[in-house]
Short mmCIF file of C-alpha atoms in Angstrom, two decimals:
data_model
loop_
_atom_site.label_atom_id
_atom_site.label_comp_id
_atom_site.label_asym_id
_atom_site.label_seq_id
_atom_site.Cartn_x
_atom_site.Cartn_y
_atom_site.Cartn_z
CA UNK S 1 -7.64 -69.50 33.30
CA UNK S 2 -8.95 -65.35 32.95
CA UNK S 3 -10.54 -63.73 30.62
CA UNK S 4 -10.62 -59.89 29.67
CA UNK S 5 -13.68 -58.22 31.36
CA UNK S 6 -15.63 -58.03 27.88
CA UNK S 7 -15.70 -61.89 27.76
CA UNK S 8 -16.95 -62.03 31.53
CA UNK S 9 -20.69 -63.16 32.19
CA UNK S 10 -22.47 -62.73 35.48
CA UNK S 11 -22.28 -66.19 36.63
CA UNK S 12 -22.67 -64.96 40.09
CA UNK S 13 -22.55 -61.58 42.38
CA UNK S 14 -19.65 -61.35 44.54
CA UNK S 15 -19.76 -57.77 45.89
CA UNK S 16 -22.08 -57.31 48.70
CA UNK S 17 -22.71 -54.11 50.79
CA UNK S 18 -21.55 -53.94 54.44
CA UNK S 19 -24.46 -53.49 56.91
CA UNK S 20 -24.91 -50.01 57.83
CA UNK S 21 -22.52 -48.34 55.53
CA UNK S 22 -24.06 -46.75 52.41
CA UNK S 23 -22.25 -46.88 49.04
CA UNK S 24 -19.47 -49.02 50.66
CA UNK S 25 -19.06 -52.60 49.24
CA UNK S 26 -16.87 -55.40 50.27
CA UNK S 27 -15.65 -58.29 47.96
CA UNK S 28 -17.47 -61.40 49.19
CA UNK S 29 -16.59 -62.90 52.15
CA UNK S 30 -16.18 -66.63 52.69
CA UNK S 31 -16.24 -68.35 56.19
CA UNK S 32 -13.60 -70.67 57.67
CA UNK S 33 -15.07 -73.76 56.51
CA UNK S 34 -15.46 -72.24 52.92
CA UNK S 35 -11.95 -71.14 53.01
CA UNK S 36 -10.76 -74.54 53.74
CA UNK S 37 -12.51 -76.47 51.13
CA UNK S 38 -11.14 -73.79 48.84
CA UNK S 39 -7.65 -74.37 50.25
CA UNK S 40 -8.26 -78.40 49.59
CA UNK S 41 -9.09 -77.23 45.85
CA UNK S 42 -6.20 -74.98 46.02
CA UNK S 43 -3.53 -77.81 47.18
CA UNK S 44 -4.72 -80.17 44.15
CA UNK S 45 -3.89 -77.05 41.72
CA UNK S 46 -0.50 -76.91 43.38
CA UNK S 47 0.02 -80.63 42.94
CA UNK S 48 -0.78 -80.65 39.82
CA UNK S 49 1.32 -77.60 38.83
CA UNK S 50 4.23 -79.36 40.94
CA UNK S 51 3.70 -82.41 38.98
CA UNK S 52 3.81 -80.71 35.46
CA UNK S 53 6.77 -78.50 36.71
CA UNK S 54 8.76 -81.36 37.58
CA UNK S 55 7.61 -83.62 34.17
CA UNK S 56 8.44 -80.69 31.83
CA UNK S 57 11.80 -81.51 29.71
CA UNK S 58 13.00 -81.12 26.32
CA UNK S 59 10.96 -83.56 23.94
CA UNK S 60 7.88 -83.61 26.02
CA UNK S 61 4.43 -82.49 24.60
CA UNK S 62 2.22 -80.20 26.25
CA UNK S 63 -0.71 -82.68 25.68
CA UNK S 64 1.57 -85.00 28.03
CA UNK S 65 1.62 -82.38 30.52
CA UNK S 66 -2.08 -81.87 30.25
CA UNK S 67 -2.69 -85.62 31.07
CA UNK S 68 -0.36 -85.61 34.04
CA UNK S 69 -2.24 -82.51 35.54
CA UNK S 70 -5.81 -84.23 34.83
CA UNK S 71 -4.44 -87.28 36.49
CA UNK S 72 -3.25 -85.50 39.60
CA UNK S 73 -6.27 -83.72 40.25
CA UNK S 74 -8.81 -86.76 39.79
CA UNK S 75 -6.57 -88.80 42.00
CA UNK S 76 -7.29 -86.34 44.75
CA UNK S 77 -10.70 -86.44 44.64
CA UNK S 78 -10.85 -83.17 42.68
CA UNK S 79 -12.58 -82.02 39.00
CA UNK S 80 -10.81 -80.22 36.25
CA UNK S 81 -12.22 -76.85 36.23
CA UNK S 82 -10.93 -75.87 32.89
CA UNK S 83 -12.13 -78.67 31.03
CA UNK S 84 -14.90 -77.93 29.01
CA UNK S 85 -15.24 -74.31 30.59
CA UNK S 86 -17.16 -72.56 27.93
CA UNK S 87 -15.70 -75.44 25.46
CA UNK S 88 -12.26 -75.17 26.49
CA UNK S 89 -10.71 -78.63 25.75
CA UNK S 90 -8.23 -79.28 28.46
CA UNK S 91 -7.06 -79.28 32.05
CA UNK S 92 -4.39 -76.84 31.59
CA UNK S 93 -3.57 -73.63 29.85
CA UNK S 94 -0.05 -74.07 28.69
CA UNK S 95 1.52 -70.81 27.17
CA UNK S 96 4.94 -71.19 25.55
CA UNK S 97 7.03 -68.26 24.87
CA UNK S 98 5.23 -65.38 23.01
CA UNK S 99 1.95 -67.01 24.42
CA UNK S 100 0.42 -65.19 27.35
CA UNK S 101 -2.67 -67.25 28.44
CA UNK S 102 -5.18 -69.96 27.29
CA UNK S 103 -2.59 -71.79 25.05
CA UNK S 104 -4.40 -75.09 24.53
CA UNK S 105 -2.02 -78.69 25.00
CA UNK S 106 -1.20 -80.25 21.65
CA UNK S 107 0.57 -83.63 20.96
CA UNK S 108 2.71 -81.66 17.92
CA UNK S 109 4.05 -78.58 20.54
CA UNK S 110 7.00 -80.41 21.87
CA UNK S 111 9.09 -78.41 24.87
CA UNK S 112 12.76 -77.54 23.76
CA UNK S 113 15.46 -76.33 25.73
CA UNK S 114 15.04 -72.68 26.81
CA UNK S 115 11.39 -72.67 26.05
CA UNK S 116 9.58 -70.04 28.81
CA UNK S 117 6.46 -72.15 29.88
CA UNK S 118 3.14 -70.77 31.59
CA UNK S 119 0.91 -73.12 33.32
CA UNK S 120 -2.38 -72.28 34.47
CA UNK S 121 -4.77 -74.62 36.40
CA UNK S 122 -7.75 -75.15 38.21
CA UNK S 123 -9.62 -77.55 40.11
CA UNK S 124 -13.29 -78.15 41.99
CA UNK S 125 -13.55 -79.77 45.19
CA UNK S 126 -17.16 -79.85 46.80
CA UNK S 127 -18.31 -77.30 44.55
CA UNK S 128 -15.39 -74.40 45.49
CA UNK S 129 -12.50 -73.44 43.19
CA UNK S 130 -8.92 -73.25 43.22
CA UNK S 131 -6.88 -71.26 40.31
CA UNK S 132 -3.26 -70.82 40.11
CA UNK S 133 -0.53 -70.51 37.59
CA UNK S 134 3.27 -70.80 37.23
CA UNK S 135 6.01 -69.90 35.02
CA UNK S 136 9.38 -71.91 34.27
CA UNK S 137 11.96 -72.69 32.00
CA UNK S 138 12.82 -75.77 30.12
CA UNK S 139 16.30 -76.32 31.38
CA UNK S 140 18.25 -72.96 31.96
CA UNK S 141 16.41 -69.74 30.48
CA UNK S 142 18.11 -66.86 29.25
CA UNK S 143 18.90 -63.85 31.61
CA UNK S 144 16.20 -61.74 30.11
CA UNK S 145 13.56 -64.57 30.19
CA UNK S 146 14.54 -65.62 33.91
CA UNK S 147 14.17 -61.93 35.07
CA UNK S 148 10.87 -61.81 33.02
CA UNK S 149 9.40 -64.52 35.42
CA UNK S 150 10.90 -63.58 38.42
CA UNK S 151 9.45 -60.06 38.23
CA UNK S 152 6.19 -61.26 37.54
CA UNK S 153 6.21 -63.70 40.39
CA UNK S 154 7.18 -60.96 42.43
CA UNK S 155 4.34 -58.50 41.44
CA UNK S 156 2.10 -61.25 42.42
CA UNK S 157 3.53 -61.07 45.62
CA UNK S 158 3.25 -57.32 45.92
CA UNK S 159 -0.55 -57.86 45.29
CA UNK S 160 -0.61 -60.76 47.85
CA UNK S 161 0.80 -58.46 50.66
CA UNK S 162 -2.02 -55.65 49.73
CA UNK S 163 -4.67 -58.47 50.66
CA UNK S 164 -5.25 -56.36 53.94
CA UNK S 165 -8.70 -55.73 55.82
CA UNK S 166 -9.52 -52.13 54.86
CA UNK S 167 -7.52 -52.19 51.48
CA UNK S 168 -9.65 -51.68 48.30
CA UNK S 169 -9.64 -53.82 45.30
CA UNK S 170 -7.15 -51.58 43.45
CA UNK S 171 -4.62 -51.03 46.18
CA UNK S 172 -3.97 -54.39 44.99
CA UNK S 173 -3.65 -53.38 41.39
CA UNK S 174 -1.30 -50.68 42.27
CA UNK S 175 0.83 -52.90 44.54
CA UNK S 176 1.28 -55.14 41.21
CA UNK S 177 2.07 -51.90 39.21
CA UNK S 178 4.56 -50.54 41.33
CA UNK S 179 6.23 -54.03 42.01
CA UNK S 180 6.71 -54.00 38.18
CA UNK S 181 7.95 -50.46 37.99
CA UNK S 182 10.42 -50.82 40.69
CA UNK S 183 11.78 -53.71 38.88
CA UNK S 184 12.18 -51.77 35.86
CA UNK S 185 14.44 -49.65 37.46
CA UNK S 186 16.49 -52.50 39.06
CA UNK S 187 16.87 -54.21 35.67
CA UNK S 188 17.19 -51.19 33.72
CA UNK S 189 14.52 -52.56 31.04
CA UNK S 190 10.93 -52.19 30.42
CA UNK S 191 8.30 -54.94 31.42
CA UNK S 192 4.96 -54.92 29.61
CA UNK S 193 1.85 -55.21 31.95
CA UNK S 194 -0.75 -57.07 29.23
CA UNK S 195 -3.83 -54.57 28.67
CA UNK S 196 -7.07 -56.10 29.24
CA UNK S 197 -6.36 -59.28 31.43
CA UNK S 198 -6.42 -59.38 35.15
CA UNK S 199 -7.51 -61.47 38.22
CA UNK S 200 -11.06 -62.06 39.97
CA UNK S 201 -13.08 -63.05 42.42
CA UNK S 202 -13.42 -66.84 42.77
CA UNK S 203 -15.31 -68.99 44.89
CA UNK S 204 -18.35 -71.19 43.95
CA UNK S 205 -17.73 -70.15 40.21
CA UNK S 206 -14.23 -69.94 38.66
CA UNK S 207 -14.70 -66.35 37.44
CA UNK S 208 -16.57 -63.87 39.79
CA UNK S 209 -16.88 -60.02 40.25
CA UNK S 210 -14.94 -58.16 40.58
CA UNK S 211 -12.43 -58.12 37.85
CA UNK S 212 -8.87 -57.20 39.09
CA UNK S 213 -6.51 -54.87 37.12
CA UNK S 214 -2.98 -55.54 37.21
CA UNK S 215 -2.24 -51.84 37.38
CA UNK S 216 -4.06 -48.42 38.05
CA UNK S 217 -4.62 -45.85 41.00
CA UNK S 218 -5.20 -46.91 44.47
CA UNK S 219 -8.06 -46.91 46.80
CA UNK S 220 -10.85 -47.48 44.35
CA UNK S 221 -13.34 -50.34 44.05
CA UNK S 222 -15.02 -52.53 47.03
CA UNK S 223 -13.31 -53.03 50.16
CA UNK S 224 -11.40 -56.06 51.29
CA UNK S 225 -12.45 -57.88 54.51
CA UNK S 226 -11.83 -61.12 56.17
CA UNK S 227 -12.69 -63.81 53.79
CA UNK S 228 -12.65 -61.81 50.74
CA UNK S 229 -10.86 -64.11 48.17
CA UNK S 230 -9.29 -62.66 45.11
CA UNK S 231 -7.18 -64.69 42.11
CA UNK S 232 -4.59 -62.55 41.73
CA UNK S 233 -2.45 -62.89 38.44
CA UNK S 234 -0.06 -60.39 36.90
CA UNK S 235 0.79 -61.13 33.24
CA UNK S 236 3.86 -59.24 32.03
CA UNK S 237 5.90 -59.02 28.90
CA UNK S 238 9.68 -58.35 27.39
CA UNK S 239 7.83 -56.00 25.00
CA UNK S 240 4.29 -54.98 23.94
CA UNK S 241 1.24 -54.66 26.40
CA UNK S 242 -0.83 -55.47 23.44
CA UNK S 243 -1.94 -59.09 22.31
CA UNK S 244 -3.70 -61.04 19.98
CA UNK S 245 -6.02 -64.05 19.77
CA UNK S 246 -4.73 -66.96 17.38
CA UNK S 247 -6.83 -68.96 15.04
CA UNK S 248 -8.25 -71.52 17.96
CA UNK S 249 -9.69 -68.63 19.32
CA UNK S 250 -8.51 -69.20 22.55
CA UNK S 251 -4.59 -68.64 22.65
CA UNK S 252 -3.54 -65.18 23.62
CA UNK S 253 -0.12 -64.28 22.09
CA UNK S 254 1.74 -60.83 22.59
CA UNK S 255 1.53 -58.67 19.43
CA UNK S 256 5.07 -58.47 19.05
CA UNK S 257 6.26 -61.95 19.55
CA UNK S 258 8.05 -60.90 23.05
CA UNK S 259 8.21 -63.48 25.58
CA UNK S 260 5.40 -63.44 28.37
CA UNK S 261 5.16 -64.80 31.71
CA UNK S 262 2.19 -65.31 34.22
CA UNK S 263 2.16 -66.30 37.70
CA UNK S 264 -0.91 -66.55 39.75
CA UNK S 265 -2.15 -67.75 43.50
CA UNK S 266 -5.82 -67.70 44.92
CA UNK S 267 -5.84 -65.52 47.94
CA UNK S 268 -8.21 -64.75 50.97
CA UNK S 269 -8.10 -61.68 53.62
CA UNK S 270 -7.68 -62.60 56.88
CA UNK S 271 -7.46 -60.78 60.34
CA UNK S 272 -3.74 -61.27 60.01
CA UNK S 273 -1.54 -62.40 57.36
CA UNK S 274 -3.15 -63.10 53.59
CA UNK S 275 -3.78 -66.76 53.24
CA UNK S 276 -2.67 -68.20 50.17
CA UNK S 277 -5.16 -71.14 49.16
CA UNK S 278 -3.16 -72.65 46.29
CA UNK S 279 -0.09 -73.87 48.01
#
């Protein structure tokens, strides 16, 4: 789950000053034990997403998928982090076809063959959060929708690869954008990077500073250091970059009705390879 920067609230500061370095800040670092607990929360998120993906079939309601996700998280000793968050009424966000994010599961929303489904999910274990999202098809997808999902996933993976000590926040943004633009050349079509939405810091709270744009110039913002954690989550469309909020005041849909995809992992910087906490 994510919000545009205008909707964020200062739940906790997560950018700190590096000792001895004036005007150089670093995304807040978690120690090894804290990262391990975040990985436990993340594993519950991954398990819930896997269970939802396996269950999704024509005739299944998105509310039934929500019930599956909640059961998996609670059975693993976690608490759904979305449920009740600023009044949000469910464990997952289920965003189908032209919905980008924050779709509310419903008994009346029935999946059909060819639907493009994005599921976003969060869990809390011992006060630490995990947050991830996947996109998949109900049965076979059209070539364009399959490409959209795969390009969004690849953009996320490019962002993850940029989670290196000494990089800055927007090096991740730049990697996401460049992966998207490279895919446009390969596929010979445009992919819209959704405006106003992006990733975020995560730890004791689900949404923490800094906001992570999905595009922009590199080498700006706070430094990444071992233990820094970000939720990396590109959201791409087959059309417009602009969105509208529907009447439920939660669901974000593409302004032009084009299909959207959303992939996300919570990721920590280490001395070596980035550590994905939501596997």
